[in-house]
Tab-separated table of N, CA, C and O in Angstrom:
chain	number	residue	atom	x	y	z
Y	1	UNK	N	0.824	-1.206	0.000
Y	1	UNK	CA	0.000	0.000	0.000
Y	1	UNK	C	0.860	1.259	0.000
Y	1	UNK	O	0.769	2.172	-0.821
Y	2	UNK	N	1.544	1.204	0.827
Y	2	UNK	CA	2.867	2.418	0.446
Y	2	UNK	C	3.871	2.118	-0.399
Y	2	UNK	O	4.186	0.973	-0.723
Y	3	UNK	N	4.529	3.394	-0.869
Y	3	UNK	CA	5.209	3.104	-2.410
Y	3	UNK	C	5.943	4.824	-2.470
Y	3	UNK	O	5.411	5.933	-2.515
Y	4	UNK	N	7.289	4.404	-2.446
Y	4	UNK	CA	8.026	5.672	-2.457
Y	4	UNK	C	8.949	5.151	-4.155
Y	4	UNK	O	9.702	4.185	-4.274
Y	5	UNK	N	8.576	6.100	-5.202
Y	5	UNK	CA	9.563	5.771	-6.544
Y	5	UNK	C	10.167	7.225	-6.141
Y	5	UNK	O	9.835	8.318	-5.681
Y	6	UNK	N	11.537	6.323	-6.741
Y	6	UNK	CA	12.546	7.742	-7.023
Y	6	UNK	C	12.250	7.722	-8.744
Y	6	UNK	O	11.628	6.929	-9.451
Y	7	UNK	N	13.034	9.035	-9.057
Y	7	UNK	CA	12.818	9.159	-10.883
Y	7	UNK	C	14.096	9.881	-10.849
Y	7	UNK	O	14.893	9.619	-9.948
Y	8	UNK	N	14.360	10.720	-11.694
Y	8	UNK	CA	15.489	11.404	-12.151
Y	8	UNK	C	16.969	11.014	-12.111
Y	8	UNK	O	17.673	11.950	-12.489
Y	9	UNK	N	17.357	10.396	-11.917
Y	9	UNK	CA	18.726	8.914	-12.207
Y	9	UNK	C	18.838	9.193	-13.757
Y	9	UNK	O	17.934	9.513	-14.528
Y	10	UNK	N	20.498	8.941	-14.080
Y	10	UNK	CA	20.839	8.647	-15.333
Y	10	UNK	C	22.124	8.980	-15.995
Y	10	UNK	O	22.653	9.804	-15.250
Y	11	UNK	N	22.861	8.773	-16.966
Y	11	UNK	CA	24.321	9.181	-17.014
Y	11	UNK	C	24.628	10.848	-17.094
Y	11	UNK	O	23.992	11.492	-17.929
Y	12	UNK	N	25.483	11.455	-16.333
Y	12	UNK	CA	25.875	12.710	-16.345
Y	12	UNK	C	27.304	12.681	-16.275
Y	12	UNK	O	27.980	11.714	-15.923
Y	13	UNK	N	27.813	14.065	-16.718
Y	13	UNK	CA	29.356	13.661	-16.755
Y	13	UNK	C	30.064	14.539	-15.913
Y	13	UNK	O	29.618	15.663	-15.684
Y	14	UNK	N	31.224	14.104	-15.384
Y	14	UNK	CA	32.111	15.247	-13.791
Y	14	UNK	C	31.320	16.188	-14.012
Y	14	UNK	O	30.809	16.275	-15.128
Y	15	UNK	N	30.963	17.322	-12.792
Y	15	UNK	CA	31.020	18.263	-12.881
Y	15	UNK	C	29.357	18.944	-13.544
Y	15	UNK	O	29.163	20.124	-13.834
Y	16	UNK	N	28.449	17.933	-13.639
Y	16	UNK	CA	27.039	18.524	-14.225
Y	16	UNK	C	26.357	18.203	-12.996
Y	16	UNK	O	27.005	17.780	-12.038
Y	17	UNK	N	24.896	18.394	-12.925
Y	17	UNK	CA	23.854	18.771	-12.254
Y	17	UNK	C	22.708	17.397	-12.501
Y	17	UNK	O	22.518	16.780	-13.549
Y	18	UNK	N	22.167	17.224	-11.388
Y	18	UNK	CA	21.073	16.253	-11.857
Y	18	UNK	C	20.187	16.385	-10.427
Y	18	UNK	O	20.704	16.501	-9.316
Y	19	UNK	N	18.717	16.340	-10.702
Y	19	UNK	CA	17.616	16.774	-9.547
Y	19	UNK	C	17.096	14.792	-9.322
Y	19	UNK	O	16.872	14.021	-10.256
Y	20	UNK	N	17.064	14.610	-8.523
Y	20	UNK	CA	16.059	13.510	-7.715
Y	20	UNK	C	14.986	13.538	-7.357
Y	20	UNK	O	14.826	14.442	-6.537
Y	21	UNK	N	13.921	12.859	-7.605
Y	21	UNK	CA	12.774	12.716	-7.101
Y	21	UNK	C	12.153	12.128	-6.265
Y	21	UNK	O	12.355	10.951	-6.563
Y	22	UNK	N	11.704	12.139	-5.653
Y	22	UNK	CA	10.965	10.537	-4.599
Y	22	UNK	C	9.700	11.224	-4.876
Y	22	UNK	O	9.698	12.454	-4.923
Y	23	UNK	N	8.215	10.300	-5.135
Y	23	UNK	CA	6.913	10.427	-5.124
Y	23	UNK	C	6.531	9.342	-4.407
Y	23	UNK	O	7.006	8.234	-4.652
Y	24	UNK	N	5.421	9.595	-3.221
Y	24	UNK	CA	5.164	9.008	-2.280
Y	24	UNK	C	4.029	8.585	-2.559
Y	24	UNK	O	3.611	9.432	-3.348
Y	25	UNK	N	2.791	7.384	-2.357
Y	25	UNK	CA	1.842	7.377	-2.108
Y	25	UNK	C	1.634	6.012	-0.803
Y	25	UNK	O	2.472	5.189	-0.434
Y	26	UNK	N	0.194	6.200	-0.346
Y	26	UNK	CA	-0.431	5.347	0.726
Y	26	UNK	C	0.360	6.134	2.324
Y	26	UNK	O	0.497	5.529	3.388
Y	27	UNK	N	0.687	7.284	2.114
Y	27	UNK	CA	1.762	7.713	3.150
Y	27	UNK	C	1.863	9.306	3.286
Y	27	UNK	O	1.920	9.930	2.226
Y	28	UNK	N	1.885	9.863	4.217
Y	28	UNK	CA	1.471	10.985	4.338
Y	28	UNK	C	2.947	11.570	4.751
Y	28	UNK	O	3.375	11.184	5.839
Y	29	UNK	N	3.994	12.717	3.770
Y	29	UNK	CA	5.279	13.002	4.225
Y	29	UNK	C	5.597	13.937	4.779
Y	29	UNK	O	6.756	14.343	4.868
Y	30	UNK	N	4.521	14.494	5.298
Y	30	UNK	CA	4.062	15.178	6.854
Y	30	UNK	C	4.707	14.695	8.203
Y	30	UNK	O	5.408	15.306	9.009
Y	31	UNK	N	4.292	13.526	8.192
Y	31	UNK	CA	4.445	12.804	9.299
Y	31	UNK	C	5.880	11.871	9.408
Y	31	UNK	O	5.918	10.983	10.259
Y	32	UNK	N	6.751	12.044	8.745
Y	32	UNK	CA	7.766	11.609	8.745
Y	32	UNK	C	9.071	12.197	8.478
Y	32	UNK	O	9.088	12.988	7.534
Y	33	UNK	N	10.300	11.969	9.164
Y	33	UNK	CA	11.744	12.367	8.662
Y	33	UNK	C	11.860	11.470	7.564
Y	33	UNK	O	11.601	10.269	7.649
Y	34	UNK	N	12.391	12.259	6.150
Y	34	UNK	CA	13.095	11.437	5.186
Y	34	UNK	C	14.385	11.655	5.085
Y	34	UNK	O	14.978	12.452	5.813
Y	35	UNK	N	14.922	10.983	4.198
Y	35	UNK	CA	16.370	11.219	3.800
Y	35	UNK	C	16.626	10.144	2.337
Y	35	UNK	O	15.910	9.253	1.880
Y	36	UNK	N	17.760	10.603	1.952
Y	36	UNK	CA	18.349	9.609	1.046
Y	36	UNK	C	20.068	9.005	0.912
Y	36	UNK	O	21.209	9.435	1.076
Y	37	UNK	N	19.563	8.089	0.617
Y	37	UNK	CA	20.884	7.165	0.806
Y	37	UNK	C	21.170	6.709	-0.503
Y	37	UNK	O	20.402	6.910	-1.444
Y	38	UNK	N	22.325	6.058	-0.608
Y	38	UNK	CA	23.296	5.561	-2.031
Y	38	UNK	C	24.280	4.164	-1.436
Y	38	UNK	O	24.932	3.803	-0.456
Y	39	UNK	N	23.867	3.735	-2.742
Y	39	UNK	CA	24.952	2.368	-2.331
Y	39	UNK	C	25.433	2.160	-3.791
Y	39	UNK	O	24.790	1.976	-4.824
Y	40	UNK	N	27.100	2.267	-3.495
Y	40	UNK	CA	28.080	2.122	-4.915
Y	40	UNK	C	28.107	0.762	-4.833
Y	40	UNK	O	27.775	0.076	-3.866
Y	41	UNK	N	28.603	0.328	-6.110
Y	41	UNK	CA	28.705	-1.287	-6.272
Y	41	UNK	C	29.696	-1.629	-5.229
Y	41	UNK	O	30.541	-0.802	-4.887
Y	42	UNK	N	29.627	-2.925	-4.655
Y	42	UNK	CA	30.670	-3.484	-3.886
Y	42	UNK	C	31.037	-2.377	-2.398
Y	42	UNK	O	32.088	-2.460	-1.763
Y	43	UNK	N	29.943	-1.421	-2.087
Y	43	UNK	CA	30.308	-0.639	-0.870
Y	43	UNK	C	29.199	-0.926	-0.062
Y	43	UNK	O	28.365	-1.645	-0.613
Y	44	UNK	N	28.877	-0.476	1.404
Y	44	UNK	CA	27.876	-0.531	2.153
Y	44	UNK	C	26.601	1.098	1.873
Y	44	UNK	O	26.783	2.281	1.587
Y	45	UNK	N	25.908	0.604	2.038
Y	45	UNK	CA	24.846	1.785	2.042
Y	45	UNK	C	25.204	3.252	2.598
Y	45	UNK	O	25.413	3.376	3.805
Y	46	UNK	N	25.271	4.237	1.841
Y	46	UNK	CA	25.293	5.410	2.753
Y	46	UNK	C	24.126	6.403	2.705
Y	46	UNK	O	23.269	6.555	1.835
Y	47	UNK	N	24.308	7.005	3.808
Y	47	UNK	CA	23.375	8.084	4.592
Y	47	UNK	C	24.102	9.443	3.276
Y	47	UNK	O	25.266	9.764	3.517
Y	48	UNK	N	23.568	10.004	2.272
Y	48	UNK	CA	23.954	11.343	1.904
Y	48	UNK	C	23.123	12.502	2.650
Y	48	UNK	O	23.700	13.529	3.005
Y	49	UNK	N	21.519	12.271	2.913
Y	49	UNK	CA	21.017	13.750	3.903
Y	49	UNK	C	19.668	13.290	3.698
Y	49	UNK	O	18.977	12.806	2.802
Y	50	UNK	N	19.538	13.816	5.487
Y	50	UNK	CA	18.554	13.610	6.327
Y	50	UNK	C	17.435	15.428	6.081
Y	50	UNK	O	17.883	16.529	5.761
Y	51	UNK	N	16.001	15.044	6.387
Y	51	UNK	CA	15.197	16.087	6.754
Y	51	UNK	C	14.509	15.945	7.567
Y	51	UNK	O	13.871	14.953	7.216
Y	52	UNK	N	13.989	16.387	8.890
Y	52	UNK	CA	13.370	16.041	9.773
Y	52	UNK	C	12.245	16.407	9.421
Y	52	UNK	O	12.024	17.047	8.393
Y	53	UNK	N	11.234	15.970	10.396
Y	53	UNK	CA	9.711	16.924	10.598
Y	53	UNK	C	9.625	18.584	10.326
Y	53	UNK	O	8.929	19.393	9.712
Y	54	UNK	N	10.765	18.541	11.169
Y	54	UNK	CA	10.205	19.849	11.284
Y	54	UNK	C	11.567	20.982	10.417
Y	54	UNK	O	12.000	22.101	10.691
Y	55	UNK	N	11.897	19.909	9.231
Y	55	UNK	CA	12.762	20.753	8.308
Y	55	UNK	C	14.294	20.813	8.909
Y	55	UNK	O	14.946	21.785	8.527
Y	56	UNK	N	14.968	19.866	9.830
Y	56	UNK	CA	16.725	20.287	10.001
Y	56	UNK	C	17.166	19.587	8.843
Y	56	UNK	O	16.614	18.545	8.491
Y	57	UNK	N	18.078	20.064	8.255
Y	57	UNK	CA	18.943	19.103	7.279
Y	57	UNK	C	20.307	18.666	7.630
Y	57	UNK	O	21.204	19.459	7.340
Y	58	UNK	N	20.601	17.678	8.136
Y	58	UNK	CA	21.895	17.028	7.658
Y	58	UNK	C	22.223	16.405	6.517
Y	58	UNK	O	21.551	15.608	5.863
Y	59	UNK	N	23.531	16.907	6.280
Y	59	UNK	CA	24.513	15.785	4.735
Y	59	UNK	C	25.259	15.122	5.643
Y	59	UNK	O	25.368	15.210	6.866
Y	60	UNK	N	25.824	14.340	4.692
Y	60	UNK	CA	26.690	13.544	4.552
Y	60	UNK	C	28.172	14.430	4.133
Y	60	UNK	O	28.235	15.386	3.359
Y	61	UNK	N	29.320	13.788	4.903
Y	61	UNK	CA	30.217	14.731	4.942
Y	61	UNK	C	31.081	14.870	3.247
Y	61	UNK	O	31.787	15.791	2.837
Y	62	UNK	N	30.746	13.794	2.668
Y	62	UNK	CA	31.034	13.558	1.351
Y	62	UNK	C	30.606	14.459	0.557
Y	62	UNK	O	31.384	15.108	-0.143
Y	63	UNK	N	29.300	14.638	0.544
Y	63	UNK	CA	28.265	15.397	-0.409
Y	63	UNK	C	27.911	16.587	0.529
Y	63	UNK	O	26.733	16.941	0.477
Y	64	UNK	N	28.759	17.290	1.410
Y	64	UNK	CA	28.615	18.632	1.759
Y	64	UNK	C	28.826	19.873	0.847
Y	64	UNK	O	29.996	20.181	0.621
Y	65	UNK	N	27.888	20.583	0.324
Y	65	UNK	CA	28.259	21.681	-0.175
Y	65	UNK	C	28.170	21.469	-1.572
Y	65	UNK	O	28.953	22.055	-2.319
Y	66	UNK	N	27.126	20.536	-2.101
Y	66	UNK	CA	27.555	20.058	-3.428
Y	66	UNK	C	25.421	19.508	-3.587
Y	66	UNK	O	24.553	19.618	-4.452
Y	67	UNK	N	25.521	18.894	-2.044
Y	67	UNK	CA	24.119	18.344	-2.480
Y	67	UNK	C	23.228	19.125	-1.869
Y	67	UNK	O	23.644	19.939	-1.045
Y	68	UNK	N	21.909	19.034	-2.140
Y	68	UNK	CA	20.227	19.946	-1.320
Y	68	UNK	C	19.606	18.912	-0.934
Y	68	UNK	O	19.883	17.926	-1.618
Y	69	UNK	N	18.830	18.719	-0.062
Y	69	UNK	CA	17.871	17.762	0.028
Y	69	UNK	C	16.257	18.827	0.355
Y	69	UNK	O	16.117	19.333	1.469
Y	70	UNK	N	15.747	18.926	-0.167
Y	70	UNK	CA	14.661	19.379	0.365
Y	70	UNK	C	13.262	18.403	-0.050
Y	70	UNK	O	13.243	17.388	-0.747
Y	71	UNK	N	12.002	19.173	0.715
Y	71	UNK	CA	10.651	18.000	1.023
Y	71	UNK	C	9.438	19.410	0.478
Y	71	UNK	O	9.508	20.587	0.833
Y	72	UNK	N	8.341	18.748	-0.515
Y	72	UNK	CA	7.357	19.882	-0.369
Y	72	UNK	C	6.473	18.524	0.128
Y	72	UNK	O	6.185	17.602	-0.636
Y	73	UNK	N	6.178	18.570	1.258
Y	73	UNK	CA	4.632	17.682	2.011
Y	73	UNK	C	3.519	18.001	1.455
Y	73	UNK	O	2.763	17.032	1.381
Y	74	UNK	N	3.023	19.136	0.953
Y	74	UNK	CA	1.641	19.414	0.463
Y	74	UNK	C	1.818	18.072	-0.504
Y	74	UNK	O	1.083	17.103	-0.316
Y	75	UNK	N	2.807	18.063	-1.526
Y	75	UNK	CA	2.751	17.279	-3.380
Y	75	UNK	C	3.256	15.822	-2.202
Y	75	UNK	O	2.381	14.977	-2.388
Y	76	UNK	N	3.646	15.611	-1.796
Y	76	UNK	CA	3.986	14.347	-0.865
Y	76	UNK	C	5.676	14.269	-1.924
Y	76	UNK	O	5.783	13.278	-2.646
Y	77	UNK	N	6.566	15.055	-1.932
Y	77	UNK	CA	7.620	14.747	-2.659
Y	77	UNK	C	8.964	15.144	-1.863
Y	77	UNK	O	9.058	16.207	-1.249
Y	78	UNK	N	9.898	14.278	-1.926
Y	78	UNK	CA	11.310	14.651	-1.561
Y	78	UNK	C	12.429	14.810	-2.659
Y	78	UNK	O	12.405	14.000	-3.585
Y	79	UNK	N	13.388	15.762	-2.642
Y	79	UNK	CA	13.996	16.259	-4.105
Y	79	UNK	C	15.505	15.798	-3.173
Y	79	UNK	O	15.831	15.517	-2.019
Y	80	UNK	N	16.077	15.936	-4.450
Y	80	UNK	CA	18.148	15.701	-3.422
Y	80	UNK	C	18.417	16.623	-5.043
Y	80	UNK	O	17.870	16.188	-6.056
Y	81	UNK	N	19.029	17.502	-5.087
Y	81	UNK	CA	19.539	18.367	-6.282
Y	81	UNK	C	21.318	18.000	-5.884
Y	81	UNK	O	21.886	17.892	-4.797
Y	82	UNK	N	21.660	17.920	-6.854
Y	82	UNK	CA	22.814	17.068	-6.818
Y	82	UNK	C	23.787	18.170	-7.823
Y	82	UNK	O	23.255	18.340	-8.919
Y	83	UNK	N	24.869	18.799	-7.672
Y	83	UNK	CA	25.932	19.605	-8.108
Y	83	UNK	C	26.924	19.448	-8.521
Y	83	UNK	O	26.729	18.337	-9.016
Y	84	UNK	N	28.042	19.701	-8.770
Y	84	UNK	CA	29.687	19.352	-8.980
Y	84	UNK	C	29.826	18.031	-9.044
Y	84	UNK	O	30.938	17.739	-8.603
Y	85	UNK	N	28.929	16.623	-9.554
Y	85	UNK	CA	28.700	15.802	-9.552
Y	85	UNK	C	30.375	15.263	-9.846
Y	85	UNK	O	31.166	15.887	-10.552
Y	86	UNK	N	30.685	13.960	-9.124
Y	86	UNK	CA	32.101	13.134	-9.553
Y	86	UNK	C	32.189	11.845	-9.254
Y	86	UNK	O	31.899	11.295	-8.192
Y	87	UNK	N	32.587	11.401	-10.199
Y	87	UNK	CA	32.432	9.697	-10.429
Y	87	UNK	C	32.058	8.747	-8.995
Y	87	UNK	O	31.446	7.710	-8.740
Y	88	UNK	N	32.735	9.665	-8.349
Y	88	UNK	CA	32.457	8.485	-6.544
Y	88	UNK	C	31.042	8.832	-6.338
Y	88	UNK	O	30.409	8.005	-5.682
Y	89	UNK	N	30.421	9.844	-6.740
Y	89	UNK	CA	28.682	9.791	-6.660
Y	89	UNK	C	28.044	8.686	-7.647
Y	89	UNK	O	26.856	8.764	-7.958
Y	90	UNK	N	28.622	7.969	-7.981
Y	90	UNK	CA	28.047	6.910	-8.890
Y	90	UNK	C	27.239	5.924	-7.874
Y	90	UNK	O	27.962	5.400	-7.027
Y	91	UNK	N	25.950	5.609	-7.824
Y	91	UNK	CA	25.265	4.621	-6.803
Y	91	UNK	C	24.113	4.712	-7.299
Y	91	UNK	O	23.862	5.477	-8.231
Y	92	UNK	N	23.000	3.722	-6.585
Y	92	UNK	CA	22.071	3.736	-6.628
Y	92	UNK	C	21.788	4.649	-5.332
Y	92	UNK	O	22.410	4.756	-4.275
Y	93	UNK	N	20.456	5.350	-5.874
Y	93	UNK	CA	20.061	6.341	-4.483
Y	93	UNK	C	18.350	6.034	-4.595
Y	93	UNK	O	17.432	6.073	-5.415
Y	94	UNK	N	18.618	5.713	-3.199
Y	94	UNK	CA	17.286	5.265	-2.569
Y	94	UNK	C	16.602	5.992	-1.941
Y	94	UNK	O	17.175	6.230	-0.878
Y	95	UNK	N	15.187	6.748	-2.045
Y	95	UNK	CA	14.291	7.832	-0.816
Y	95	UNK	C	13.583	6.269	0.490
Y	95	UNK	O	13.345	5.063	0.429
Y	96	UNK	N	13.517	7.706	1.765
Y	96	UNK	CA	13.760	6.410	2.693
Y	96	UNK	C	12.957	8.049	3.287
Y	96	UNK	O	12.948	9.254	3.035
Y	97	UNK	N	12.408	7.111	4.139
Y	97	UNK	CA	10.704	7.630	4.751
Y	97	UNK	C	10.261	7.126	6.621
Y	97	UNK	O	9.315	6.346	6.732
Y	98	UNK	N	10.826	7.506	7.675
Y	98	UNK	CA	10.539	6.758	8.768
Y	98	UNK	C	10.454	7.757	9.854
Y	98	UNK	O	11.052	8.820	10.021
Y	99	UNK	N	9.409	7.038	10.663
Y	99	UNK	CA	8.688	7.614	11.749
Y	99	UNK	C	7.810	6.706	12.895
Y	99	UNK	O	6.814	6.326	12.280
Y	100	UNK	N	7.786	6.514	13.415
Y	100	UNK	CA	7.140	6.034	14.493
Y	100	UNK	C	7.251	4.185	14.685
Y	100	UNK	O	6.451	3.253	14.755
Y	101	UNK	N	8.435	4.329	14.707
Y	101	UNK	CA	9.083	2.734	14.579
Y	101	UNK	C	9.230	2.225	13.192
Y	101	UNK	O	10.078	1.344	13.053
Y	102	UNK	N	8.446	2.678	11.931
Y	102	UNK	CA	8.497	1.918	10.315
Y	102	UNK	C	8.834	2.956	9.756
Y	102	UNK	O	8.554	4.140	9.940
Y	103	UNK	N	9.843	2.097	8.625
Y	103	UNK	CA	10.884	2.431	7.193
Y	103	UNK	C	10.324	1.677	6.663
Y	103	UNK	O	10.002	0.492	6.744
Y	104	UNK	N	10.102	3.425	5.406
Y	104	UNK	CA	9.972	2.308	3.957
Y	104	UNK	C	10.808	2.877	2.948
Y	104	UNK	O	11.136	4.062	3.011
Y	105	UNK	N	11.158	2.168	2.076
Y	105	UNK	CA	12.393	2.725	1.167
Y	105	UNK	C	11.540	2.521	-0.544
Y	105	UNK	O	10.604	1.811	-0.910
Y	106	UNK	N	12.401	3.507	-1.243
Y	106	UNK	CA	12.125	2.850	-2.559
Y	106	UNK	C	12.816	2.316	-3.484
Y	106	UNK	O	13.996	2.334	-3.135
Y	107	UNK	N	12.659	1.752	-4.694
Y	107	UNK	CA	13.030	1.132	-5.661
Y	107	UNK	C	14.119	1.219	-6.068
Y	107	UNK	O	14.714	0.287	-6.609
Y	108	UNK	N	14.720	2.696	-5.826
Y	108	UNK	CA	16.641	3.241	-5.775
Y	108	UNK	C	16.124	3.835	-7.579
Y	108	UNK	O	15.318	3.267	-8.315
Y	109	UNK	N	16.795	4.929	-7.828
Y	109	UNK	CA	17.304	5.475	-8.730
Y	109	UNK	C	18.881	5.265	-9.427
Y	109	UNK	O	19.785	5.298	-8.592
Y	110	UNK	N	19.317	5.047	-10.898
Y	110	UNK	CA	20.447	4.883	-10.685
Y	110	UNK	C	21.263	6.244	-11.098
Y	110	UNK	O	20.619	7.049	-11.771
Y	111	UNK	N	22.258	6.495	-10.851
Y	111	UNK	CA	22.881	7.997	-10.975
Y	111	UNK	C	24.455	7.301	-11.378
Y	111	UNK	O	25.230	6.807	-10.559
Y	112	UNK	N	24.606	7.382	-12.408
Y	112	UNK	CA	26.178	7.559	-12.991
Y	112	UNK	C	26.658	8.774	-13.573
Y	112	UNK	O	26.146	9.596	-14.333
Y	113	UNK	N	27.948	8.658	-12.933
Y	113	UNK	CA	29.113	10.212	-13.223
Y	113	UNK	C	29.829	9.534	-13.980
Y	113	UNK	O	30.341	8.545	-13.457
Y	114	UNK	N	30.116	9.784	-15.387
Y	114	UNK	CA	31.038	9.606	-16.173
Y	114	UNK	C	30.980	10.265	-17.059
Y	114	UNK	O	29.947	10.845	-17.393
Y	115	UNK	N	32.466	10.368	-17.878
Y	115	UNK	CA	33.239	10.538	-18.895
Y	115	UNK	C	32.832	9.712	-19.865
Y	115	UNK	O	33.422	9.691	-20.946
């Protein structure tokens, strides 16, 4: 019944721009801290940036100063705007949705930096 898709994934090269999407349904993103995470081939999952309820943002010390994460709750959507993009941002990036003991994640977007 709940269902978070990411969209906007796809090849970009050093140094370009690419926006993320997460669209939520069965789930109200009001009521929850999101964030998004990335997992490169052959690495463990990472945390790139958190949004709380009530709007704090943390990054990830990697993607400081390079990434946005912001939430519009009215459209139920979470964005990650992504900058100075470089090959180690290559991963799948997943929107991730939790509050009151339950996570739900989605389907992962894929995002490649290359030449």
């Amino acid at each position: 019944q709940v269902q978070l898709v990411e969209s906007g994934g796809g090849l970009v090269q050093p140094g370009g721009s690419l926006r993320l999407s997460c669209a939520a349904s069965g789930i109200r993103f009001s009521l929850y801290a999101l964030a998004w995470y990335r997992q490169a081939p052959g690495k463990q999952r990472e945390l790139v940036a958190t949004i709380t309820r009530g709007g704090l943002i943390n990054y990830g010390d990697s993607v400081k100063g390079r990434i946005t994460i912001s939430r519009d709750n009215a459209k139920n959507m979470l964005y990650l705007q992504m900058d100075s993009l470089k090959p180690e941002d290559t991963a799948v990036y997943y929107c991730n949705a939790g509050g009151a003991g339950l996570t739900y994640w989605g389907q992962g977007t894929q995002v490649t930096v290359s030449s």
